[in-house]
mmCIF file of C-alpha atoms and ligand atoms in Angstrom:
data_model
loop_
_atom_site.group_PDB
_atom_site.id
_atom_site.type_symbol
_atom_site.label_atom_id
_atom_site.label_comp_id
_atom_site.label_asym_id
_atom_site.label_seq_id
_atom_site.Cartn_x
_atom_site.Cartn_y
_atom_site.Cartn_z
ATOM 1 C CA MET R 207 15.854 -16.951 -1.800
ATOM 2 C CA LEU R 208 14.941 -14.544 -4.703
ATOM 3 C CA LYS R 209 16.654 -11.751 -5.373
ATOM 4 C CA ILE R 210 15.045 -8.001 -4.554
ATOM 5 C CA ARG R 211 14.512 -5.417 -7.989
ATOM 6 C CA TYR R 212 15.324 -2.200 -6.788
ATOM 7 C CA TYR R 213 13.911 1.070 -8.237
ATOM 8 C CA GLY R 214 14.962 1.443 -11.633
ATOM 9 C CA ASP R 215 14.782 -2.097 -12.712
ATOM 10 C CA PRO R 216 11.987 -1.929 -15.694
ATOM 11 C CA VAL R 217 10.181 -4.874 -14.220
ATOM 12 C CA LEU R 218 8.484 -3.065 -11.615
ATOM 13 C CA ARG R 219 7.318 -1.159 -14.065
ATOM 14 C CA LYS R 220 5.549 -3.676 -15.857
ATOM 15 C CA LYS R 221 1.944 -5.063 -15.626
ATOM 16 C CA ALA R 222 2.009 -8.517 -13.958
ATOM 17 C CA GLU R 223 0.061 -11.285 -15.887
ATOM 18 C CA LYS R 224 -2.910 -13.547 -14.134
ATOM 19 C CA VAL R 225 -2.257 -16.829 -12.470
ATOM 20 C CA THR R 226 -4.095 -19.349 -14.154
ATOM 21 C CA GLU R 227 -2.085 -22.512 -13.213
ATOM 22 C CA PHE R 228 -2.677 -23.201 -9.164
ATOM 23 C CA ASP R 229 0.339 -26.095 -9.354
ATOM 24 C CA SER R 230 3.248 -26.676 -7.623
ATOM 25 C CA ASP R 231 5.080 -24.506 -9.126
ATOM 26 C CA LEU R 232 2.862 -21.426 -7.638
ATOM 27 C CA GLU R 233 3.370 -22.980 -4.073
ATOM 28 C CA GLN R 234 7.018 -22.796 -4.798
ATOM 29 C CA ILE R 235 7.189 -19.126 -6.100
ATOM 30 C CA VAL R 236 5.081 -18.242 -3.018
ATOM 31 C CA LYS R 237 7.448 -19.945 -0.410
ATOM 32 C CA ASP R 238 10.537 -18.627 -2.227
ATOM 33 C CA MET R 239 8.362 -15.069 -1.980
ATOM 34 C CA LEU R 240 7.569 -15.446 1.657
ATOM 35 C CA GLU R 241 11.422 -16.677 2.511
ATOM 36 C CA THR R 242 12.475 -13.424 0.714
ATOM 37 C CA MET R 243 10.180 -11.055 2.402
ATOM 38 C CA TYR R 244 10.882 -12.659 5.895
ATOM 39 C CA VAL R 245 14.912 -12.234 5.419
ATOM 40 C CA ASN R 246 14.584 -8.496 4.232
ATOM 41 C CA SER R 247 12.299 -7.807 6.968
ATOM 42 C CA GLY R 248 9.173 -6.940 4.972
ATOM 43 C CA ILE R 249 5.445 -7.141 5.817
ATOM 44 C CA GLY R 250 4.244 -7.384 1.832
ATOM 45 C CA LEU R 251 5.983 -8.912 -1.237
ATOM 46 C CA ALA R 252 4.737 -8.257 -4.977
ATOM 47 C CA ALA R 253 5.903 -11.032 -7.525
ATOM 48 C CA ASN R 254 7.364 -7.934 -9.516
ATOM 49 C CA GLN R 255 9.547 -7.556 -6.961
ATOM 50 C CA VAL R 256 11.608 -10.773 -7.485
ATOM 51 C CA GLY R 257 11.212 -10.102 -11.563
ATOM 52 C CA ILE R 258 8.354 -12.638 -11.338
ATOM 53 C CA LEU R 259 5.535 -10.733 -13.883
ATOM 54 C CA LYS R 260 2.714 -12.669 -12.120
ATOM 55 C CA GLN R 261 -0.359 -11.185 -10.290
ATOM 56 C CA ILE R 262 0.897 -12.822 -6.646
ATOM 57 C CA ILE R 263 1.036 -11.115 -3.260
ATOM 58 C CA VAL R 264 2.099 -12.030 -0.143
ATOM 59 C CA ILE R 265 1.576 -10.125 3.226
ATOM 60 C CA ASP R 266 2.265 -10.832 6.727
ATOM 61 C CA THR R 267 1.095 -8.129 9.178
ATOM 62 C CA GLY R 268 1.463 -10.331 11.971
ATOM 63 C CA THR R 269 4.475 -10.835 14.572
ATOM 64 C CA LYS R 270 7.487 -13.424 14.904
ATOM 65 C CA GLU R 271 5.226 -15.195 17.502
ATOM 66 C CA LYS R 272 2.255 -14.987 15.862
ATOM 67 C CA PRO R 273 2.176 -14.581 12.209
ATOM 68 C CA ASP R 274 -0.750 -13.580 9.976
ATOM 69 C CA ILE R 275 -0.056 -14.536 6.393
ATOM 70 C CA LYS R 276 -1.922 -13.653 3.506
ATOM 71 C CA ILE R 277 -1.493 -15.000 -0.015
ATOM 72 C CA LEU R 278 -3.174 -12.743 -2.822
ATOM 73 C CA ILE R 279 -3.420 -14.162 -6.149
ATOM 74 C CA ASN R 280 -5.122 -12.415 -8.957
ATOM 75 C CA PRO R 281 -6.344 -9.615 -6.550
ATOM 76 C CA GLU R 282 -8.765 -6.904 -7.364
ATOM 77 C CA ILE R 283 -9.694 -4.289 -5.132
ATOM 78 C CA VAL R 284 -13.375 -4.083 -5.742
ATOM 79 C CA ASN R 285 -14.394 -1.239 -3.466
ATOM 80 C CA CYS R 286 -12.775 1.639 -1.673
ATOM 81 C CA SER R 287 -13.855 4.133 1.266
ATOM 82 C CA LYS R 288 -13.859 7.683 0.706
ATOM 83 C CA GLU R 289 -12.164 8.046 3.957
ATOM 84 C CA LYS R 290 -8.547 8.294 3.933
ATOM 85 C CA THR R 291 -5.944 7.336 5.913
ATOM 86 C CA GLU R 292 -2.060 8.180 6.205
ATOM 87 C CA TYR R 293 0.740 5.680 6.956
ATOM 88 C CA GLU R 294 4.234 6.007 6.623
ATOM 89 C CA GLU R 295 5.306 3.072 3.798
ATOM 90 C CA GLY R 296 8.821 1.855 3.210
ATOM 91 C CA CYS R 297 9.426 -0.723 0.328
ATOM 92 C CA LEU R 298 11.734 -3.279 -0.451
ATOM 93 C CA SER R 299 12.704 -2.172 -3.755
ATOM 94 C CA PHE R 300 13.472 1.462 -2.270
ATOM 95 C CA PRO R 301 15.646 0.592 0.685
ATOM 96 C CA GLY R 302 16.237 3.320 3.377
ATOM 97 C CA LEU R 303 13.001 5.781 1.771
ATOM 98 C CA LEU R 304 10.255 6.488 3.937
ATOM 99 C CA GLU R 305 7.282 8.648 3.104
ATOM 100 C CA LYS R 306 3.875 9.028 4.364
ATOM 101 C CA ILE R 307 1.171 8.107 1.697
ATOM 102 C CA GLN R 308 -2.442 8.846 1.728
ATOM 103 C CA ARG R 309 -4.569 5.864 0.617
ATOM 104 C CA PRO R 310 -7.843 4.760 1.448
ATOM 105 C CA ALA R 311 -8.897 3.591 4.912
ATOM 106 C CA GLN R 312 -11.048 0.660 3.863
ATOM 107 C CA ILE R 313 -11.204 -1.530 0.856
ATOM 108 C CA THR R 314 -12.772 -4.721 -0.356
ATOM 109 C CA VAL R 315 -10.738 -7.354 -2.276
ATOM 110 C CA LYS R 316 -11.466 -10.185 -4.769
ATOM 111 C CA CYS R 317 -9.016 -12.874 -4.874
ATOM 112 C CA GLN R 318 -7.755 -16.380 -5.681
ATOM 113 C CA ASP R 319 -5.952 -18.601 -2.894
ATOM 114 C CA ILE R 320 -3.047 -20.837 -3.557
ATOM 115 C CA LYS R 321 -5.663 -23.580 -4.702
ATOM 116 C CA GLY R 322 -7.723 -21.079 -7.327
ATOM 117 C CA ASN R 323 -10.882 -20.982 -4.670
ATOM 118 C CA ILE R 324 -12.207 -17.227 -5.006
ATOM 119 C CA CYS R 325 -12.644 -15.137 -1.783
ATOM 120 C CA GLU R 326 -13.366 -11.722 -1.213
ATOM 121 C CA PHE R 327 -13.132 -9.872 2.024
ATOM 122 C CA ASP R 328 -12.822 -6.416 3.688
ATOM 123 C CA ALA R 329 -9.559 -4.970 5.332
ATOM 124 C CA ASP R 330 -8.531 -1.912 7.073
ATOM 125 C CA GLY R 331 -5.854 -0.738 8.950
ATOM 126 C CA LEU R 332 -2.112 -1.706 8.379
ATOM 127 C CA LEU R 333 -3.458 -4.543 6.319
ATOM 128 C CA SER R 334 -5.654 -2.436 3.903
ATOM 129 C CA ILE R 335 -2.259 -0.222 3.189
ATOM 130 C CA VAL R 336 -0.105 -3.231 2.317
ATOM 131 C CA ILE R 337 -2.593 -4.536 0.334
ATOM 132 C CA GLN R 338 -3.092 -1.181 -1.632
ATOM 133 C CA HIS R 339 0.809 -1.015 -1.615
ATOM 134 C CA GLU R 340 1.121 -4.261 -3.072
ATOM 135 C CA TYR R 341 -1.571 -4.143 -5.445
ATOM 136 C CA ASP R 342 -0.011 -1.241 -7.139
ATOM 137 C CA HIS R 343 3.131 -3.109 -7.628
ATOM 138 C CA ILE R 344 1.662 -5.729 -9.766
ATOM 139 C CA ASN R 345 0.381 -3.043 -11.733
ATOM 140 C CA GLY R 346 3.290 -1.403 -12.316
ATOM 141 C CA ILE R 347 2.801 1.382 -9.760
ATOM 142 C CA LEU R 348 4.985 2.561 -7.378
ATOM 143 C CA PHE R 349 4.506 4.128 -3.865
ATOM 144 C CA ILE R 350 6.801 7.413 -5.319
ATOM 145 C CA ASP R 351 3.855 7.769 -7.683
ATOM 146 C CA LYS R 352 1.627 8.904 -4.689
ATOM 147 C CA MET R 353 3.941 11.326 -3.354
ATOM 148 C CA SER R 354 3.576 15.002 -4.028
ATOM 149 C CA PRO R 355 5.830 16.762 -6.638
ATOM 150 C CA VAL R 356 7.679 18.475 -3.590
ATOM 151 C CA LYS R 357 8.066 15.108 -1.355
ATOM 152 C CA ARG R 358 9.359 13.533 -4.482
ATOM 153 C CA LEU R 359 12.226 16.122 -4.873
ATOM 154 C CA VAL R 360 12.846 16.100 -1.143
ATOM 155 C CA HIS R 361 13.962 12.304 -1.760
ATOM 156 C CA ASN R 362 15.494 13.056 -5.351
ATOM 157 C CA LYS R 363 19.277 12.186 -4.125
ATOM 158 C CA LYS R 364 17.906 9.316 -2.183
ATOM 159 C CA LEU R 365 16.210 7.782 -5.780
ATOM 160 C CA SER R 366 19.350 8.332 -7.582
ATOM 161 C CA GLU R 367 21.330 6.242 -5.349
ATOM 162 C CA ILE R 368 18.929 3.750 -5.308
ATOM 163 C CA LYS R 369 18.728 3.903 -8.941
ATOM 164 C CA LYS R 370 22.739 3.536 -8.635
ATOM 165 C CA LEU R 371 22.149 0.604 -6.781
ATOM 166 C CA SER R 372 19.809 -1.304 -9.105
ATOM 167 C CA LYS R 373 22.783 -1.052 -11.766
ATOM 168 C CA GLU R 374 25.454 -2.253 -9.901
ATOM 169 C CA LYS R 375 23.204 -5.304 -8.834
ATOM 170 C CA LYS R 376 22.999 -6.444 -12.163
HETATM 171 NI NI1 NI U 240 6.850 -2.132 -2.241
#
């Protein structure tokens, strides 16, 4: 089990580096990230959120009975639709904070799998949203950055509470 980093932790603002070794260490990180995501009832987790500055994302938009796991290494969003969609997003680094965020509805992703094979696929719906959210994480971008100043102001109190929590955890 890895420790989730909360808003206020500088690691969340750093850009993650490309994975170059597709070895058993990577497999272990992915395993630990999945476990950490499930324990915290998340549907996506980026390595920055557990203090690892590598371009690794784990996602499961399925159910307990029917998991739908996606492991994205070194992902790139190579195409975005003009059409936008809005979804109420949460983030394991922002406990208790939910807000509607607008993003492109469809995307094309190029990435590597856990063995290093290159893959490219289209995503829409919830999967598209989760990939974009996690992709932002590995680039040091957080979902509060996508909120209007007014919405952010509404969450100001909650944000300072989370920041405090982040300091206490250290
Ligand atoms: Ni997040």
